[in-house]
Amino acid sequence: MDESVWIRQAREGNTAAFGHVVRAYQTPVYNLAYRMLGDRMEAEDAAQETFVRVFQKLDHYDPARPLRSWLLAIAAHHCVDRLRRRRPTVSLNEALAVRGLSASNPEVALVEKEGRERIQRLLMELRPVDRALVTLRYWYDCSYEEIAQAVDMTPSAVKSRLHRARGTLALALSEEPDGV
Amino acid sequence: MGCDRVREWMMQELDGDLGSAQRVELEAHLAGCASCQAEWGRLQELERLLKGAPAVRPSAGFVGRVLARVDRRRQFRQVALGGLALAAGAAAVTFLSIAPAVWTLPSMSGDLLTLWRGESLAVTRLMGAVATLLDSLRLTTGALVLPAAPLLLCGVVLALTMALLWLRLIQRLQPAWATVARR
């Protein structure tokens, strides 16, 4: 079924129709929340809250804008707000907390976990907004214009910050024990 | 050519925005600059790492949890609105009950004074003062209320309507409150 039909039905209060939207976009929203917050449980809560806000704001959604872009913008804003309310320093344990892993092959799960932790360690070197920029660029192939719309910046500011973020990440990567 | 300029070209190359002429210059610079070559190596390694990382998925049952949260939030808003209606209804009932009393009390001041006339002078003086205050209140409300009588009438009608709506909303929300209380 067409997304626009789900949105129209969800606007009328049909939560089953909204469930289709959640099912379609749960991974992009959750992944963004996880990359920004660094904790699975917090990412789960943030992702749930994002969808609740989406449901409440459906009347404000402009169909001319891609739905994914609008959802990720709400998620990014919410995660930035959560990080601002946190205490200033986040311990490495909190940053690396990964729970609820399940895999049929424990070795595969371990390798995946180590890879995920390595990337998350690198991302936690960045400021929250920069994490959003990197995530939107690398995981969702968002253009600079889409990213700018999501984080309320100009495209040139996004480009500039993304370049600086890359430099920071590359340096952090080189300083890892098994880095380049 | 400065390394800062070359670093900017590296970023453009990663974005797929670097022109062919500049790419040639970039490669020439990298061939002769160990520092920039190392930087380029790190950036490429980072690109491979980030582009190769799969998206992290939520745990099973996420959709159900979201929909349950949406339902709870909707019920909470209904209860909150019910609370507001309750407060508005209480204010309306208070207005309805006090307004007539405030209006009629000053006119009773003369009767009160008559009742106490036979008692001691102190009590008479005290009641005189009270009567004066009540008369002042009546003059003040008369100056304000009479010109605004139509507005006051609308206010009374509005208060009655809100009180009736409040009663109806309370009846409808009783099942929602029971659900929230159980949670």
Short mmCIF file of C-alpha atoms in Angstrom, two decimals:
data_model
loop_
_atom_site.label_atom_id
_atom_site.label_comp_id
_atom_site.label_asym_id
_atom_site.label_seq_id
_atom_site.Cartn_x
_atom_site.Cartn_y
_atom_site.Cartn_z
CA MET A 1 0.00 0.00 0.00
CA ASP A 2 1.10 3.55 -0.71
CA GLU A 3 2.72 5.48 2.12
CA SER A 4 0.42 8.41 1.55
CA VAL A 5 -2.57 6.16 2.30
CA TRP A 6 -1.01 5.10 5.62
CA ILE A 7 -0.33 8.72 6.52
CA ARG A 8 -3.86 9.79 5.63
CA GLN A 9 -5.38 6.99 7.70
CA ALA A 10 -3.00 7.61 10.59
CA ARG A 11 -4.02 11.30 10.60
CA GLU A 12 -7.58 10.11 11.22
CA GLY A 13 -6.35 8.23 14.31
CA ASN A 14 -5.88 4.81 12.71
CA THR A 15 -2.98 3.38 14.73
CA ALA A 16 -2.88 0.18 12.66
CA ALA A 17 -2.06 2.29 9.60
CA PHE A 18 0.57 4.12 11.63
CA GLY A 19 2.01 0.73 12.52
CA HIS A 20 2.91 0.28 8.83
CA VAL A 21 4.86 3.53 8.94
CA VAL A 22 6.69 2.41 12.08
CA ARG A 23 7.50 -0.97 10.55
CA ALA A 24 8.88 0.66 7.39
CA TYR A 25 11.10 3.17 9.18
CA GLN A 26 11.96 1.55 12.52
CA THR A 27 15.53 0.67 11.46
CA PRO A 28 16.53 4.08 10.07
CA VAL A 29 15.13 5.89 13.12
CA TYR A 30 16.58 3.43 15.62
CA ASN A 31 19.98 3.36 13.94
CA LEU A 32 20.19 7.15 13.97
CA ALA A 33 19.23 7.21 17.66
CA TYR A 34 21.79 4.53 18.50
CA ARG A 35 24.59 6.25 16.58
CA MET A 36 23.83 9.53 18.34
CA LEU A 37 23.21 8.24 21.86
CA GLY A 38 25.57 5.27 22.01
CA ASP A 39 23.28 3.14 24.16
CA ARG A 40 20.76 0.54 22.98
CA MET A 41 18.21 1.11 25.72
CA GLU A 42 18.33 4.85 25.37
CA ALA A 43 18.13 4.51 21.59
CA GLU A 44 15.03 2.33 21.98
CA ASP A 45 13.37 4.95 24.20
CA ALA A 46 14.37 7.81 21.89
CA ALA A 47 13.16 5.95 18.80
CA GLN A 48 9.81 5.17 20.45
CA GLU A 49 9.42 8.79 21.52
CA THR A 50 10.28 9.92 17.99
CA PHE A 51 7.43 7.88 16.53
CA VAL A 52 5.01 9.15 19.20
CA ARG A 53 5.91 12.71 18.23
CA VAL A 54 5.55 11.84 14.56
CA PHE A 55 2.04 10.56 15.25
CA GLN A 56 1.14 13.73 17.13
CA LYS A 57 2.55 15.95 14.37
CA LEU A 58 1.10 14.16 11.35
CA ASP A 59 -1.13 17.13 10.61
CA HIS A 60 2.03 19.22 10.11
CA TYR A 61 3.67 16.82 7.64
CA ASP A 62 4.18 18.26 4.19
CA PRO A 63 3.71 15.47 1.61
CA ALA A 64 6.09 17.30 -0.75
CA ARG A 65 8.92 16.38 1.62
CA PRO A 66 10.20 12.78 1.69
CA LEU A 67 8.76 11.01 4.72
CA ARG A 68 12.12 9.48 5.66
CA SER A 69 13.76 12.91 5.72
CA TRP A 70 11.01 14.29 7.98
CA LEU A 71 11.20 11.30 10.37
CA LEU A 72 14.98 11.47 10.64
CA ALA A 73 14.81 15.23 11.30
CA ILE A 74 12.45 14.66 14.24
CA ALA A 75 14.68 11.85 15.51
CA ALA A 76 17.84 13.95 15.21
CA HIS A 77 16.30 16.92 17.06
CA HIS A 78 14.99 14.68 19.82
CA CYS A 79 18.37 12.97 20.28
CA VAL A 80 20.21 16.31 20.39
CA ASP A 81 17.76 17.49 23.09
CA ARG A 82 18.30 14.31 25.10
CA LEU A 83 22.06 14.70 24.90
CA ARG A 84 21.83 18.32 26.04
CA ARG A 85 19.83 17.21 29.10
CA ARG A 86 22.43 14.58 29.96
CA ARG A 87 25.28 15.31 32.35
CA PRO A 88 28.29 16.75 30.45
CA THR A 89 30.53 13.67 30.40
CA VAL A 90 29.46 10.24 29.26
CA SER A 91 31.51 7.36 30.59
CA LEU A 92 33.02 4.94 28.12
CA ASN A 93 30.93 2.15 29.64
CA GLU A 94 27.76 4.06 28.89
CA ALA A 95 28.99 4.86 25.41
CA LEU A 96 29.74 1.23 24.68
CA ALA A 97 26.69 -0.34 26.36
CA VAL A 98 25.20 -2.84 23.96
CA ARG A 99 22.46 -5.11 25.20
CA GLY A 100 20.06 -7.57 23.77
CA LEU A 101 22.47 -9.13 21.28
CA SER A 102 21.33 -12.27 19.69
CA ALA A 103 22.95 -14.25 16.89
CA SER A 104 22.92 -17.84 15.92
CA ASN A 105 26.73 -17.79 15.56
CA PRO A 106 28.49 -16.42 18.70
CA GLU A 107 31.70 -15.70 16.78
CA VAL A 108 29.85 -13.70 14.17
CA ALA A 109 28.01 -11.90 16.92
CA LEU A 110 31.29 -11.09 18.65
CA VAL A 111 32.92 -9.75 15.49
CA GLU A 112 29.82 -7.68 14.73
CA LYS A 113 29.77 -6.40 18.27
CA GLU A 114 33.44 -5.39 18.16
CA GLY A 115 32.95 -3.65 14.83
CA ARG A 116 29.88 -1.83 16.11
CA GLU A 117 31.70 -0.79 19.29
CA ARG A 118 34.68 0.45 17.31
CA ILE A 119 32.50 2.65 15.13
CA GLN A 120 30.53 3.85 18.14
CA ARG A 121 33.75 4.71 20.01
CA LEU A 122 34.79 6.83 17.06
CA LEU A 123 31.41 8.52 16.77
CA MET A 124 31.40 9.42 20.48
CA GLU A 125 34.48 11.58 19.75
CA LEU A 126 32.16 13.96 17.93
CA ARG A 127 29.66 16.51 19.17
CA PRO A 128 26.03 15.31 19.03
CA VAL A 129 25.08 17.35 15.96
CA ASP A 130 28.17 16.12 14.11
CA ARG A 131 27.19 12.54 14.92
CA ALA A 132 23.84 13.23 13.29
CA LEU A 133 25.58 14.64 10.20
CA VAL A 134 27.88 11.63 9.84
CA THR A 135 25.04 9.15 10.41
CA LEU A 136 22.71 10.83 7.93
CA ARG A 137 25.49 11.02 5.34
CA TYR A 138 26.92 7.54 5.66
CA TRP A 139 23.95 5.41 6.60
CA TYR A 140 21.21 7.15 4.65
CA ASP A 141 23.10 8.78 1.75
CA CYS A 142 21.35 12.04 2.53
CA SER A 143 22.37 14.98 0.38
CA TYR A 144 23.75 18.09 2.02
CA GLU A 145 20.41 19.79 1.41
CA GLU A 146 18.49 16.97 3.15
CA ILE A 147 20.90 16.97 6.08
CA ALA A 148 20.66 20.75 6.32
CA GLN A 149 16.87 20.52 6.51
CA ALA A 150 17.08 17.83 9.19
CA VAL A 151 19.43 19.74 11.49
CA ASP A 152 18.40 23.36 10.71
CA MET A 153 21.69 24.41 9.11
CA THR A 154 22.71 25.70 5.72
CA PRO A 155 24.12 23.13 3.27
CA SER A 156 27.49 24.89 3.29
CA ALA A 157 27.62 24.69 7.10
CA VAL A 158 26.78 20.99 6.90
CA LYS A 159 29.57 20.43 4.38
CA SER A 160 32.07 22.32 6.48
CA ARG A 161 31.17 20.49 9.69
CA LEU A 162 31.14 17.13 7.96
CA HIS A 163 34.64 17.72 6.62
CA ARG A 164 35.86 18.64 10.10
CA ALA A 165 34.11 15.60 11.57
CA ARG A 166 35.82 13.33 9.05
CA GLY A 167 39.18 14.79 10.06
CA THR A 168 38.42 14.19 13.74
CA LEU A 169 37.32 10.61 13.09
CA ALA A 170 40.30 9.85 10.91
CA LEU A 171 42.64 11.13 13.61
CA ALA A 172 40.83 9.09 16.29
CA LEU A 173 41.06 6.04 14.03
CA SER A 174 44.80 6.48 13.65
CA GLU A 175 45.22 6.70 17.43
CA GLU A 176 43.51 3.38 18.05
CA PRO A 177 45.79 0.48 18.87
CA ASP A 178 44.83 -1.31 15.66
CA GLY A 179 44.21 1.90 13.65
CA VAL A 180 45.89 2.97 10.35
CA MET B 1 50.26 24.06 -3.28
CA GLY B 2 49.45 24.06 0.45
CA CYS B 3 48.48 20.94 2.32
CA ASP B 4 45.36 22.71 3.66
CA ARG B 5 44.10 23.12 0.11
CA VAL B 6 44.90 19.48 -0.63
CA ARG B 7 43.00 18.38 2.49
CA GLU B 8 39.94 20.22 1.17
CA TRP B 9 40.33 18.43 -2.15
CA MET B 10 40.49 15.11 -0.32
CA MET B 11 37.10 15.89 1.24
CA GLN B 12 35.65 16.87 -2.13
CA GLU B 13 36.99 13.66 -3.64
CA LEU B 14 35.27 11.64 -0.89
CA ASP B 15 32.04 13.54 -1.69
CA GLY B 16 32.48 12.83 -5.39
CA ASP B 17 32.68 16.55 -6.14
CA LEU B 18 36.34 16.91 -7.22
CA GLY B 19 37.01 17.92 -10.81
CA SER B 20 39.34 15.81 -12.97
CA ALA B 21 42.02 18.53 -13.22
CA GLN B 22 42.12 18.92 -9.46
CA ARG B 23 42.21 15.15 -9.04
CA VAL B 24 45.38 15.03 -11.11
CA GLU B 25 46.91 17.74 -8.93
CA LEU B 26 45.83 15.91 -5.79
CA GLU B 27 47.48 12.69 -6.92
CA ALA B 28 50.65 14.55 -7.83
CA HIS B 29 50.78 16.18 -4.39
CA LEU B 30 50.16 12.89 -2.60
CA ALA B 31 53.02 11.29 -4.50
CA GLY B 32 55.38 13.84 -2.97
CA CYS B 33 53.91 14.52 0.51
CA ALA B 34 54.12 11.73 3.10
CA SER B 35 51.98 13.59 5.62
CA CYS B 36 49.10 14.11 3.16
CA GLN B 37 49.50 10.55 1.92
CA ALA B 38 49.05 9.27 5.49
CA GLU B 39 46.03 11.53 5.97
CA TRP B 40 44.50 10.29 2.72
CA GLY B 41 45.06 6.70 3.83
CA ARG B 42 43.27 7.36 7.14
CA LEU B 43 40.33 9.06 5.40
CA GLN B 44 39.92 6.17 2.99
CA GLU B 45 40.07 3.67 5.85
CA LEU B 46 37.40 5.70 7.66
CA GLU B 47 35.21 5.72 4.54
CA ARG B 48 35.46 1.94 4.24
CA LEU B 49 34.67 1.50 7.94
CA LEU B 50 31.64 3.80 7.94
CA LYS B 51 30.21 2.72 4.59
CA GLY B 52 30.62 -0.94 5.49
CA ALA B 53 28.86 -0.67 8.84
CA PRO B 54 25.32 -2.08 8.77
CA ALA B 55 22.44 -0.19 10.33
CA VAL B 56 21.64 -1.26 13.89
CA ARG B 57 18.13 -2.69 14.17
CA PRO B 58 15.77 -2.43 17.15
CA SER B 59 14.90 -5.57 19.09
CA ALA B 60 11.83 -7.66 18.20
CA GLY B 61 8.43 -6.22 19.08
CA PHE B 62 9.44 -2.60 18.53
CA VAL B 63 6.36 -1.76 16.47
CA GLY B 64 4.04 -3.11 19.18
CA ARG B 65 5.83 -1.12 21.86
CA VAL B 66 5.56 2.08 19.83
CA LEU B 67 1.83 1.64 19.24
CA ALA B 68 1.26 0.90 22.94
CA ARG B 69 3.12 4.11 23.80
CA VAL B 70 1.03 6.07 21.28
CA ASP B 71 -2.15 4.73 22.93
CA ARG B 72 -0.93 5.59 26.43
CA ARG B 73 -0.03 9.12 25.35
CA ARG B 74 -3.45 9.64 23.79
CA GLN B 75 -5.16 8.45 26.98
CA PHE B 76 -2.95 10.69 29.09
CA ARG B 77 -3.96 13.70 26.98
CA GLN B 78 -7.62 12.81 27.38
CA VAL B 79 -7.19 12.59 31.15
CA ALA B 80 -5.29 15.88 31.21
CA LEU B 81 -8.07 17.56 29.20
CA GLY B 82 -10.60 16.04 31.57
CA GLY B 83 -8.71 17.51 34.50
CA LEU B 84 -8.78 20.94 32.86
CA ALA B 85 -12.50 20.58 32.20
CA LEU B 86 -12.95 19.57 35.84
CA ALA B 87 -11.13 22.68 37.03
CA ALA B 88 -13.09 24.89 34.65
CA GLY B 89 -16.34 23.30 35.75
CA ALA B 90 -15.43 23.79 39.41
CA ALA B 91 -14.66 27.45 38.73
CA ALA B 92 -17.97 27.81 36.90
CA VAL B 93 -19.91 26.21 39.77
CA THR B 94 -18.13 28.46 42.26
CA PHE B 95 -19.01 31.51 40.20
CA LEU B 96 -22.64 30.43 39.97
CA SER B 97 -22.94 29.88 43.68
CA ILE B 98 -21.04 32.92 44.93
CA ALA B 99 -22.30 35.54 42.49
CA PRO B 100 -25.86 35.67 43.85
CA ALA B 101 -24.57 35.72 47.43
CA VAL B 102 -22.18 38.59 46.68
CA TRP B 103 -25.00 40.48 44.99
CA THR B 104 -27.58 40.03 47.76
CA LEU B 105 -25.36 40.33 50.85
CA PRO B 106 -24.91 44.10 50.67
CA SER B 107 -28.66 44.61 50.52
CA MET B 108 -28.96 42.66 53.82
CA SER B 109 -26.73 45.11 55.65
CA GLY B 110 -29.66 47.29 56.70
CA ASP B 111 -31.54 44.27 58.11
CA LEU B 112 -28.51 43.12 60.03
CA LEU B 113 -28.14 46.53 61.65
CA THR B 114 -31.77 46.49 62.71
CA LEU B 115 -31.34 43.10 64.32
CA TRP B 116 -28.51 44.27 66.46
CA ARG B 117 -30.03 47.60 67.50
CA GLY B 118 -30.79 46.95 71.15
CA GLU B 119 -27.35 45.63 71.96
CA SER B 120 -24.35 47.52 73.30
CA LEU B 121 -22.97 50.61 71.55
CA ALA B 122 -19.71 48.81 70.57
CA VAL B 123 -21.59 46.11 68.75
CA THR B 124 -23.83 48.73 67.10
CA ARG B 125 -20.78 50.67 65.90
CA LEU B 126 -19.15 47.47 64.66
CA MET B 127 -22.24 46.50 62.75
CA GLY B 128 -22.43 50.07 61.42
CA ALA B 129 -18.92 49.71 60.03
CA VAL B 130 -19.75 46.37 58.48
CA ALA B 131 -22.92 47.86 56.96
CA THR B 132 -20.90 50.75 55.51
CA LEU B 133 -18.43 48.35 53.95
CA LEU B 134 -21.18 46.21 52.48
CA ASP B 135 -22.95 49.29 51.12
CA SER B 136 -19.67 50.39 49.50
CA LEU B 137 -19.38 46.94 47.94
CA ARG B 138 -22.91 47.17 46.64
CA LEU B 139 -22.28 50.64 45.16
CA THR B 140 -19.07 49.40 43.54
CA THR B 141 -20.61 46.28 42.09
CA GLY B 142 -23.62 48.30 40.99
CA ALA B 143 -21.34 50.72 39.13
CA LEU B 144 -19.48 47.87 37.49
CA VAL B 145 -22.12 45.19 37.17
CA LEU B 146 -25.12 47.11 35.83
CA PRO B 147 -23.32 48.49 32.76
CA ALA B 148 -21.87 45.05 32.12
CA ALA B 149 -25.11 43.14 32.69
CA PRO B 150 -25.32 41.63 29.19
CA LEU B 151 -21.73 40.48 29.46
CA LEU B 152 -22.38 39.00 32.87
CA LEU B 153 -25.42 37.19 31.51
CA CYS B 154 -23.23 35.65 28.80
CA GLY B 155 -20.72 34.70 31.45
CA VAL B 156 -23.39 32.91 33.50
CA VAL B 157 -24.62 31.05 30.40
CA LEU B 158 -21.03 30.10 29.53
CA ALA B 159 -20.38 28.91 33.06
CA LEU B 160 -23.55 26.76 33.02
CA THR B 161 -22.55 25.27 29.64
CA MET B 162 -19.04 24.47 30.84
CA ALA B 163 -20.39 22.85 33.98
CA LEU B 164 -22.71 20.63 31.90
CA LEU B 165 -19.87 19.72 29.50
CA TRP B 166 -17.67 18.93 32.49
CA LEU B 167 -20.25 16.51 33.85
CA ARG B 168 -20.56 14.84 30.44
CA LEU B 169 -16.78 14.55 29.96
CA ILE B 170 -16.33 13.03 33.39
CA GLN B 171 -18.90 10.37 32.51
CA ARG B 172 -17.06 9.56 29.24
CA LEU B 173 -13.60 9.48 30.77
CA GLN B 174 -14.34 7.14 33.61
CA PRO B 175 -13.16 4.04 31.62
CA ALA B 176 -9.91 5.84 30.52
CA TRP B 177 -9.10 6.78 34.11
CA ALA B 178 -9.60 3.20 35.20
CA THR B 179 -7.08 2.05 32.52
CA VAL B 180 -4.48 4.67 33.48
CA ALA B 181 -4.90 3.82 37.18
CA ARG B 182 -4.22 0.15 36.43
CA ARG B 183 -0.99 1.04 34.57
#
